[in-house]
mmCIF file of N, CA and C in Angstrom:
data_model
loop_
_atom_site.group_PDB
_atom_site.id
_atom_site.type_symbol
_atom_site.label_atom_id
_atom_site.label_comp_id
_atom_site.label_asym_id
_atom_site.label_seq_id
_atom_site.Cartn_x
_atom_site.Cartn_y
_atom_site.Cartn_z
ATOM 1 N N UNK A 1 -26.302 3.527 23.283
ATOM 2 C CA UNK A 1 -25.855 4.321 22.503
ATOM 3 C C UNK A 1 -24.228 4.001 22.072
ATOM 4 N N UNK A 2 -23.397 3.550 23.150
ATOM 5 C CA UNK A 2 -22.191 2.978 23.051
ATOM 6 C C UNK A 2 -21.848 1.723 21.798
ATOM 7 N N UNK A 3 -23.152 0.894 22.021
ATOM 8 C CA UNK A 3 -23.033 -0.241 21.076
ATOM 9 C C UNK A 3 -23.555 0.143 19.643
ATOM 10 N N UNK A 4 -24.513 1.411 19.678
ATOM 11 C CA UNK A 4 -24.585 1.614 18.412
ATOM 12 C C UNK A 4 -23.582 2.606 17.490
ATOM 13 N N UNK A 5 -22.789 3.002 18.306
ATOM 14 C CA UNK A 5 -21.355 3.502 17.730
ATOM 15 C C UNK A 5 -20.466 2.550 17.194
ATOM 16 N N UNK A 6 -20.404 1.634 17.824
ATOM 17 C CA UNK A 6 -19.511 0.829 17.744
ATOM 18 C C UNK A 6 -19.588 -0.073 16.733
ATOM 19 N N UNK A 7 -21.400 -0.465 16.466
ATOM 20 C CA UNK A 7 -21.581 -0.983 15.060
ATOM 21 C C UNK A 7 -21.423 0.123 14.135
ATOM 22 N N UNK A 8 -21.676 1.373 14.377
ATOM 23 C CA UNK A 8 -21.608 2.333 13.264
ATOM 24 C C UNK A 8 -20.125 2.405 12.840
ATOM 25 N N UNK A 9 -19.111 2.332 13.872
ATOM 26 C CA UNK A 9 -17.575 2.277 13.338
ATOM 27 C C UNK A 9 -17.151 1.089 12.979
ATOM 28 N N UNK A 10 -17.770 -0.089 13.220
ATOM 29 C CA UNK A 10 -17.331 -1.405 12.251
ATOM 30 C C UNK A 10 -17.823 -1.628 11.085
ATOM 31 N N UNK A 11 -18.560 -0.743 10.496
ATOM 32 C CA UNK A 11 -19.376 -0.804 9.321
ATOM 33 C C UNK A 11 -18.683 0.540 8.535
ATOM 34 N N UNK A 12 -18.388 1.321 9.360
ATOM 35 C CA UNK A 12 -16.964 2.237 7.998
ATOM 36 C C UNK A 12 -15.996 1.509 7.896
ATOM 37 N N UNK A 13 -15.693 0.472 9.073
ATOM 38 C CA UNK A 13 -14.165 -0.207 8.822
ATOM 39 C C UNK A 13 -14.043 -0.939 8.127
ATOM 40 N N UNK A 14 -15.192 -1.901 7.549
ATOM 41 C CA UNK A 14 -15.491 -2.998 6.503
ATOM 42 C C UNK A 14 -15.913 -2.151 5.382
ATOM 43 N N UNK A 15 -16.459 -1.307 5.210
ATOM 44 C CA UNK A 15 -16.271 -0.242 3.584
ATOM 45 C C UNK A 15 -14.741 -0.139 3.664
ATOM 46 N N UNK A 16 -13.923 0.780 4.683
ATOM 47 C CA UNK A 16 -12.800 1.214 4.383
ATOM 48 C C UNK A 16 -11.813 -0.054 3.823
ATOM 49 N N UNK A 17 -12.196 -1.115 4.341
ATOM 50 C CA UNK A 17 -11.270 -2.442 3.756
ATOM 51 C C UNK A 17 -11.691 -2.686 2.342
ATOM 52 N N UNK A 18 -12.925 -2.801 1.770
ATOM 53 C CA UNK A 18 -13.436 -2.851 0.924
ATOM 54 C C UNK A 18 -12.516 -1.918 -0.476
ATOM 55 N N UNK A 19 -12.416 -0.285 0.189
ATOM 56 C CA UNK A 19 -12.256 0.449 -0.771
ATOM 57 C C UNK A 19 -10.387 0.160 -0.660
ATOM 58 N N UNK A 20 -9.803 -0.466 0.062
ATOM 59 C CA UNK A 20 -8.400 -0.563 -0.037
ATOM 60 C C UNK A 20 -8.065 -1.872 -0.846
ATOM 61 N N UNK A 21 -8.837 -2.836 -0.786
ATOM 62 C CA UNK A 21 -8.632 -3.929 -1.603
ATOM 63 C C UNK A 21 -8.444 -3.850 -3.509
ATOM 64 N N UNK A 22 -7.568 -4.441 -3.407
ATOM 65 C CA UNK A 22 -7.184 -4.446 -5.062
ATOM 66 C C UNK A 22 -8.076 -5.342 -5.937
ATOM 67 N N UNK A 23 -8.651 -4.597 -7.079
ATOM 68 C CA UNK A 23 -9.584 -5.519 -7.923
ATOM 69 C C UNK A 23 -8.957 -5.979 -9.222
ATOM 70 N N UNK A 24 -7.747 -5.656 -9.599
ATOM 71 C CA UNK A 24 -6.907 -5.981 -10.451
ATOM 72 C C UNK A 24 -6.509 -7.762 -9.804
ATOM 73 N N UNK A 25 -5.697 -8.751 -10.300
ATOM 74 C CA UNK A 25 -4.814 -9.379 -10.711
ATOM 75 C C UNK A 25 -3.943 -9.651 -11.665
ATOM 76 N N UNK A 26 -2.641 -9.760 -11.469
ATOM 77 C CA UNK A 26 -1.544 -9.663 -12.325
ATOM 78 C C UNK A 26 -0.870 -11.258 -11.979
ATOM 79 N N UNK A 27 -0.736 -11.513 -13.304
ATOM 80 C CA UNK A 27 0.200 -12.979 -12.948
ATOM 81 C C UNK A 27 1.817 -12.005 -13.242
ATOM 82 N N UNK A 28 3.305 -12.769 -12.926
ATOM 83 C CA UNK A 28 4.179 -12.651 -12.461
ATOM 84 C C UNK A 28 4.720 -11.624 -13.669
ATOM 85 N N UNK A 29 4.097 -12.006 -15.171
ATOM 86 C CA UNK A 29 4.348 -11.714 -16.739
ATOM 87 C C UNK A 29 3.702 -9.758 -16.649
ATOM 88 N N UNK A 30 2.468 -10.089 -16.259
ATOM 89 C CA UNK A 30 1.985 -8.501 -15.934
ATOM 90 C C UNK A 30 2.701 -7.719 -15.525
ATOM 91 N N UNK A 31 3.100 -8.511 -13.860
ATOM 92 C CA UNK A 31 3.832 -7.450 -13.162
ATOM 93 C C UNK A 31 5.651 -7.070 -13.798
ATOM 94 N N UNK A 32 6.255 -7.907 -14.690
ATOM 95 C CA UNK A 32 7.314 -7.563 -15.318
ATOM 96 C C UNK A 32 7.082 -6.933 -16.190
ATOM 97 N N UNK A 33 6.168 -6.857 -17.309
ATOM 98 C CA UNK A 33 5.817 -6.033 -18.300
ATOM 99 C C UNK A 33 5.260 -4.296 -17.869
ATOM 100 N N UNK A 34 4.320 -4.341 -16.896
ATOM 101 C CA UNK A 34 4.526 -2.824 -16.150
ATOM 102 C C UNK A 34 5.916 -2.148 -15.339
ATOM 103 N N UNK A 35 6.534 -2.877 -15.090
ATOM 104 C CA UNK A 35 7.749 -2.598 -14.776
ATOM 105 C C UNK A 35 8.598 -2.358 -15.570
ATOM 106 N N UNK A 36 8.819 -3.088 -16.893
ATOM 107 C CA UNK A 36 9.504 -2.752 -17.926
ATOM 108 C C UNK A 36 8.920 -1.551 -18.632
ATOM 109 N N UNK A 37 7.380 -1.021 -18.186
ATOM 110 C CA UNK A 37 7.387 0.107 -18.892
ATOM 111 C C UNK A 37 7.170 1.220 -18.211
ATOM 112 N N UNK A 38 7.812 1.335 -17.039
ATOM 113 C CA UNK A 38 8.442 2.496 -16.172
ATOM 114 C C UNK A 38 7.614 2.441 -14.949
ATOM 115 N N UNK A 39 6.878 1.659 -14.481
ATOM 116 C CA UNK A 39 6.034 1.383 -13.455
ATOM 117 C C UNK A 39 6.632 1.187 -12.076
ATOM 118 N N UNK A 40 6.563 1.980 -10.871
ATOM 119 C CA UNK A 40 7.373 1.538 -9.681
ATOM 120 C C UNK A 40 6.814 0.479 -8.998
ATOM 121 N N UNK A 41 6.739 -0.967 -9.450
ATOM 122 C CA UNK A 41 5.846 -1.936 -8.857
ATOM 123 C C UNK A 41 6.761 -2.955 -7.925
ATOM 124 N N UNK A 42 6.586 -3.013 -7.025
ATOM 125 C CA UNK A 42 7.043 -4.357 -6.028
ATOM 126 C C UNK A 42 6.155 -5.551 -5.461
ATOM 127 N N UNK A 43 6.736 -6.174 -5.136
ATOM 128 C CA UNK A 43 5.717 -7.555 -4.287
ATOM 129 C C UNK A 43 5.980 -7.415 -2.998
ATOM 130 N N UNK A 44 4.680 -7.571 -1.860
ATOM 131 C CA UNK A 44 4.483 -7.518 -0.698
ATOM 132 C C UNK A 44 3.830 -8.470 -0.671
ATOM 133 N N UNK A 45 4.595 -9.785 -0.084
ATOM 134 C CA UNK A 45 3.035 -10.894 0.210
ATOM 135 C C UNK A 45 2.341 -11.357 -1.121
ATOM 136 N N UNK A 46 0.969 -11.176 -1.151
ATOM 137 C CA UNK A 46 0.347 -11.597 -2.467
ATOM 138 C C UNK A 46 -0.212 -10.515 -3.033
ATOM 139 N N UNK A 47 0.335 -9.094 -2.869
ATOM 140 C CA UNK A 47 -0.177 -8.152 -3.453
ATOM 141 C C UNK A 47 0.613 -7.502 -4.292
ATOM 142 N N UNK A 48 0.903 -6.735 -5.159
ATOM 143 C CA UNK A 48 1.467 -6.082 -6.041
ATOM 144 C C UNK A 48 1.220 -4.346 -5.395
ATOM 145 N N UNK A 49 2.612 -3.904 -5.303
ATOM 146 C CA UNK A 49 2.444 -2.165 -4.660
ATOM 147 C C UNK A 49 3.181 -1.459 -6.082
ATOM 148 N N UNK A 50 2.227 -0.401 -6.017
ATOM 149 C CA UNK A 50 2.286 0.873 -6.540
ATOM 150 C C UNK A 50 3.114 2.029 -5.578
ATOM 151 N N UNK A 51 4.529 1.997 -5.579
ATOM 152 C CA UNK A 51 4.992 2.840 -5.186
ATOM 153 C C UNK A 51 4.562 4.327 -5.474
ATOM 154 N N UNK A 52 4.190 4.903 -6.675
ATOM 155 C CA UNK A 52 4.017 6.047 -6.691
ATOM 156 C C UNK A 52 2.368 6.252 -6.396
ATOM 157 N N UNK A 53 1.470 5.247 -5.877
ATOM 158 C CA UNK A 53 0.347 5.691 -5.560
ATOM 159 C C UNK A 53 0.126 6.102 -4.641
ATOM 160 N N UNK A 54 -0.772 7.810 -4.435
ATOM 161 C CA UNK A 54 -0.783 8.382 -3.480
ATOM 162 C C UNK A 54 -1.683 8.141 -2.320
ATOM 163 N N UNK A 55 -1.440 8.401 -1.280
ATOM 164 C CA UNK A 55 -1.926 7.655 -0.042
ATOM 165 C C UNK A 55 -2.699 9.330 0.374
ATOM 166 N N UNK A 56 -4.260 9.120 0.356
ATOM 167 C CA UNK A 56 -4.866 10.393 1.324
ATOM 168 C C UNK A 56 -4.705 10.384 2.521
ATOM 169 N N UNK A 57 -4.273 11.625 2.957
ATOM 170 C CA UNK A 57 -4.281 12.060 4.741
ATOM 171 C C UNK A 57 -5.274 12.130 5.492
ATOM 172 N N UNK A 58 -6.414 12.300 4.608
ATOM 173 C CA UNK A 58 -7.872 12.986 5.410
ATOM 174 C C UNK A 58 -7.794 14.060 6.104
ATOM 175 N N UNK A 59 -8.795 14.887 6.134
ATOM 176 C CA UNK A 59 -8.625 16.461 6.701
ATOM 177 C C UNK A 59 -8.290 16.229 8.259
ATOM 178 N N UNK A 60 -7.857 16.867 9.176
ATOM 179 C CA UNK A 60 -7.290 17.062 10.818
ATOM 180 C C UNK A 60 -7.548 18.213 11.159
ATOM 181 N N UNK A 61 -7.160 18.547 12.329
ATOM 182 C CA UNK A 61 -7.371 19.426 13.211
ATOM 183 C C UNK A 61 -6.423 20.855 12.593
ATOM 184 N N UNK A 62 -5.526 19.910 12.108
ATOM 185 C CA UNK A 62 -4.118 20.622 11.694
ATOM 186 C C UNK A 62 -3.869 20.914 10.387
ATOM 187 N N UNK A 63 -4.570 20.308 9.364
ATOM 188 C CA UNK A 63 -4.468 20.049 7.841
ATOM 189 C C UNK A 63 -5.716 19.909 7.348
ATOM 190 N N UNK A 64 -5.621 20.337 5.948
ATOM 191 C CA UNK A 64 -6.580 20.020 4.867
ATOM 192 C C UNK A 64 -6.330 18.345 4.015
ATOM 193 N N UNK A 65 -6.819 17.646 3.516
ATOM 194 C CA UNK A 65 -6.624 16.684 3.352
ATOM 195 C C UNK A 65 -5.816 16.812 1.826
ATOM 196 N N UNK A 66 -4.480 16.119 2.217
ATOM 197 C CA UNK A 66 -3.684 16.111 0.848
ATOM 198 C C UNK A 66 -2.939 14.490 0.622
ATOM 199 N N UNK A 67 -2.922 14.076 -0.587
ATOM 200 C CA UNK A 67 -2.537 13.291 -0.992
ATOM 201 C C UNK A 67 -0.415 12.797 -0.435
ATOM 202 N N UNK A 68 -0.113 12.079 0.126
ATOM 203 C CA UNK A 68 1.479 11.830 0.372
ATOM 204 C C UNK A 68 1.570 10.645 -0.893
ATOM 205 N N UNK A 69 2.774 10.963 -1.325
ATOM 206 C CA UNK A 69 3.439 9.872 -2.324
ATOM 207 C C UNK A 69 4.361 9.513 -1.746
ATOM 208 N N UNK A 70 4.160 8.322 -1.673
ATOM 209 C CA UNK A 70 5.270 7.371 -0.247
ATOM 210 C C UNK A 70 6.370 7.467 -1.150
ATOM 211 N N UNK A 71 6.327 7.273 -2.388
ATOM 212 C CA UNK A 71 7.723 7.208 -3.289
ATOM 213 C C UNK A 71 8.440 8.543 -2.991
ATOM 214 N N UNK A 72 8.156 9.693 -2.668
ATOM 215 C CA UNK A 72 8.687 10.866 -2.550
ATOM 216 C C UNK A 72 9.019 10.890 -0.835
ATOM 217 N N UNK A 73 8.433 10.341 -0.518
ATOM 218 C CA UNK A 73 8.070 10.417 1.014
ATOM 219 C C UNK A 73 8.792 9.558 1.975
ATOM 220 N N UNK A 74 8.903 8.146 1.664
ATOM 221 C CA UNK A 74 9.665 7.055 2.659
ATOM 222 C C UNK A 74 10.821 7.461 3.105
ATOM 223 N N UNK A 75 11.102 7.103 4.306
ATOM 224 C CA UNK A 75 12.211 7.898 5.249
ATOM 225 C C UNK A 75 13.649 7.033 4.659
ATOM 226 N N UNK A 76 13.533 5.927 3.947
ATOM 227 C CA UNK A 76 14.897 5.645 3.429
ATOM 228 C C UNK A 76 15.002 6.028 1.928
ATOM 229 N N UNK A 77 13.974 6.552 1.269
ATOM 230 C CA UNK A 77 14.135 7.526 -0.109
ATOM 231 C C UNK A 77 13.802 6.604 -0.527
ATOM 232 N N UNK A 78 14.010 7.511 -2.119
ATOM 233 C CA UNK A 78 13.502 6.750 -3.300
ATOM 234 C C UNK A 78 14.630 5.837 -3.924
ATOM 235 N N UNK A 79 16.009 6.115 -3.711
ATOM 236 C CA UNK A 79 16.765 5.130 -4.097
ATOM 237 C C UNK A 79 16.980 3.593 -3.248
ATOM 238 N N UNK A 80 16.162 3.550 -2.058
ATOM 239 C CA UNK A 80 16.091 2.717 -1.425
ATOM 240 C C UNK A 80 15.033 1.754 -1.618
ATOM 241 N N UNK A 81 14.104 2.171 -2.387
ATOM 242 C CA UNK A 81 12.329 1.849 -2.860
ATOM 243 C C UNK A 81 13.204 1.009 -4.356
ATOM 244 N N UNK A 82 13.788 1.815 -5.218
ATOM 245 C CA UNK A 82 14.194 1.670 -6.171
ATOM 246 C C UNK A 82 14.961 -0.004 -6.022
ATOM 247 N N UNK A 83 15.429 -0.235 -5.204
ATOM 248 C CA UNK A 83 16.346 -1.781 -4.933
ATOM 249 C C UNK A 83 15.506 -2.751 -5.106
ATOM 250 N N UNK A 84 14.123 -2.464 -4.812
ATOM 251 C CA UNK A 84 13.179 -3.231 -4.894
ATOM 252 C C UNK A 84 12.123 -3.461 -5.964
ATOM 253 N N UNK A 85 12.267 -2.388 -6.863
ATOM 254 C CA UNK A 85 11.235 -2.173 -8.090
ATOM 255 C C UNK A 85 11.242 -3.431 -9.012
ATOM 256 N N UNK A 86 10.329 -4.053 -8.979
ATOM 257 C CA UNK A 86 10.563 -5.421 -10.421
ATOM 258 C C UNK A 86 10.677 -6.650 -9.001
ATOM 259 N N UNK A 87 11.059 -6.566 -7.735
ATOM 260 C CA UNK A 87 11.343 -8.084 -7.136
ATOM 261 C C UNK A 87 10.021 -7.666 -6.282
ATOM 262 N N UNK A 88 10.289 -9.063 -5.439
ATOM 263 C CA UNK A 88 9.766 -9.036 -4.078
ATOM 264 C C UNK A 88 10.527 -8.836 -2.888
ATOM 265 N N UNK A 89 9.781 -7.376 -2.272
ATOM 266 C CA UNK A 89 10.133 -6.988 -1.055
ATOM 267 C C UNK A 89 9.653 -7.557 0.052
ATOM 268 N N UNK A 90 8.793 -8.885 0.278
ATOM 269 C CA UNK A 90 8.246 -9.544 1.533
ATOM 270 C C UNK A 90 9.266 -9.428 2.517
ATOM 271 N N UNK A 91 10.421 -10.521 2.199
ATOM 272 C CA UNK A 91 11.346 -10.161 3.355
ATOM 273 C C UNK A 91 11.746 -9.035 3.735
ATOM 274 N N UNK A 92 12.184 -8.131 3.050
ATOM 275 C CA UNK A 92 12.525 -6.473 3.214
ATOM 276 C C UNK A 92 11.505 -6.029 4.371
ATOM 277 N N UNK A 93 10.425 -6.052 3.873
ATOM 278 C CA UNK A 93 8.980 -5.751 5.159
ATOM 279 C C UNK A 93 9.003 -6.236 6.384
ATOM 280 N N UNK A 94 9.393 -7.295 6.346
ATOM 281 C CA UNK A 94 8.938 -8.274 6.983
ATOM 282 C C UNK A 94 10.196 -8.196 8.392
ATOM 283 N N UNK A 95 11.348 -7.734 8.278
ATOM 284 C CA UNK A 95 12.473 -8.010 9.218
ATOM 285 C C UNK A 95 13.422 -8.583 8.337
ATOM 286 N N UNK A 96 13.696 -8.914 7.514
ATOM 287 C CA UNK A 96 15.042 -9.082 6.606
ATOM 288 C C UNK A 96 16.082 -8.103 6.511
ATOM 289 N N UNK A 97 15.143 -6.565 5.999
ATOM 290 C CA UNK A 97 16.363 -5.709 6.692
ATOM 291 C C UNK A 97 15.952 -4.635 7.585
ATOM 292 N N UNK A 98 14.466 -4.644 7.543
ATOM 293 C CA UNK A 98 14.373 -3.627 8.875
ATOM 294 C C UNK A 98 12.676 -4.288 9.029
ATOM 295 N N UNK A 99 12.522 -4.325 10.448
ATOM 296 C CA UNK A 99 11.203 -4.430 10.757
ATOM 297 C C UNK A 99 10.615 -3.381 10.867
ATOM 298 N N UNK A 100 9.434 -3.289 9.723
ATOM 299 C CA UNK A 100 8.768 -2.222 9.892
ATOM 300 C C UNK A 100 7.124 -2.336 10.936
ATOM 301 N N UNK A 101 7.094 -0.857 11.387
ATOM 302 C CA UNK A 101 6.128 -1.104 12.148
ATOM 303 C C UNK A 101 4.352 -1.260 11.475
ATOM 304 N N UNK A 102 3.582 -1.235 12.756
ATOM 305 C CA UNK A 102 2.196 -1.565 12.065
ATOM 306 C C UNK A 102 1.617 -0.544 11.108
ATOM 307 N N UNK A 103 2.246 0.811 11.628
ATOM 308 C CA UNK A 103 1.765 1.962 10.854
ATOM 309 C C UNK A 103 2.302 1.932 9.401
ATOM 310 N N UNK A 104 3.427 1.310 9.466
ATOM 311 C CA UNK A 104 4.152 1.231 8.064
ATOM 312 C C UNK A 104 3.215 0.335 7.283
ATOM 313 N N UNK A 105 2.955 -0.857 8.044
ATOM 314 C CA UNK A 105 2.077 -1.718 7.119
ATOM 315 C C UNK A 105 0.471 -1.387 6.890
ATOM 316 N N UNK A 106 0.070 -0.843 7.390
ATOM 317 C CA UNK A 106 -1.304 0.149 7.309
ATOM 318 C C UNK A 106 -1.237 0.872 6.114
ATOM 319 N N UNK A 107 0.321 2.115 5.708
ATOM 320 C CA UNK A 107 0.165 2.787 4.697
ATOM 321 C C UNK A 107 0.560 1.797 3.647
ATOM 322 N N UNK A 108 1.043 0.530 3.928
ATOM 323 C CA UNK A 108 1.523 -0.194 2.612
ATOM 324 C C UNK A 108 -0.122 -0.602 2.190
ATOM 325 N N UNK A 109 -1.142 -0.843 2.478
ATOM 326 C CA UNK A 109 -2.604 -1.134 2.341
ATOM 327 C C UNK A 109 -3.023 -0.413 0.859
ATOM 328 N N UNK A 110 -2.794 1.025 1.383
ATOM 329 C CA UNK A 110 -3.069 1.785 0.250
ATOM 330 C C UNK A 110 -2.281 2.028 -0.775
ATOM 331 N N UNK A 111 -0.966 1.141 -0.750
ATOM 332 C CA UNK A 111 -0.447 1.423 -2.413
ATOM 333 C C UNK A 111 -0.666 -0.107 -2.817
ATOM 334 N N UNK A 112 -1.587 -1.052 -2.358
ATOM 335 C CA UNK A 112 -1.477 -2.069 -3.371
ATOM 336 C C UNK A 112 -2.459 -1.740 -4.579
ATOM 337 N N UNK A 113 -2.116 -2.414 -5.449
ATOM 338 C CA UNK A 113 -2.633 -1.903 -6.878
ATOM 339 C C UNK A 113 -3.279 -3.355 -7.479
ATOM 340 N N UNK A 114 -3.136 -4.541 -6.941
ATOM 341 C CA UNK A 114 -3.644 -5.502 -7.797
ATOM 342 C C UNK A 114 -2.917 -7.069 -7.035
ATOM 343 N N UNK A 115 -3.261 -7.908 -6.762
ATOM 344 C CA UNK A 115 -3.075 -9.230 -6.355
ATOM 345 C C UNK A 115 -2.419 -9.920 -7.151
ATOM 346 N N UNK A 116 -1.510 -10.877 -6.444
ATOM 347 C CA UNK A 116 -0.544 -11.702 -7.320
ATOM 348 C C UNK A 116 -1.206 -12.978 -7.980
ATOM 349 N N UNK A 117 -1.373 -13.249 -9.260
ATOM 350 C CA UNK A 117 -1.955 -14.558 -9.255
ATOM 351 C C UNK A 117 -1.023 -15.744 -9.022
ATOM 352 N N UNK A 118 -1.659 -17.056 -8.343
ATOM 353 C CA UNK A 118 -0.742 -17.899 -7.801
ATOM 354 C C UNK A 118 -0.607 -18.820 -8.900
ATOM 355 N N UNK A 119 0.394 -19.231 -8.982
ATOM 356 C CA UNK A 119 0.826 -20.122 -10.172
ATOM 357 C C UNK A 119 0.270 -21.306 -10.278
#
């Protein structure tokens, strides 16, 4: 029974992984064009991050599912995030400014909207 439950959880996790992987691919020019059009995008690693993309919380014991808009909820505030719009924030996310927790990195996965094309 335990092994069956573990297999079920592994399958659910695999499906979740697929659901947060971006399907689009942007060139740096695509990225700049979208930022110029007003989108709040940044780069972390090889991913284009949409700072306005909602993060679903899921139902819990104390709440119904709701979307968290990270652009409004980030502990550093919107002005801090705006410093990285249109730029590569990889170093800032990985300790250049603040060493983000695994939880922060897990949330970041939900904000991915594209991968960055390699040149």
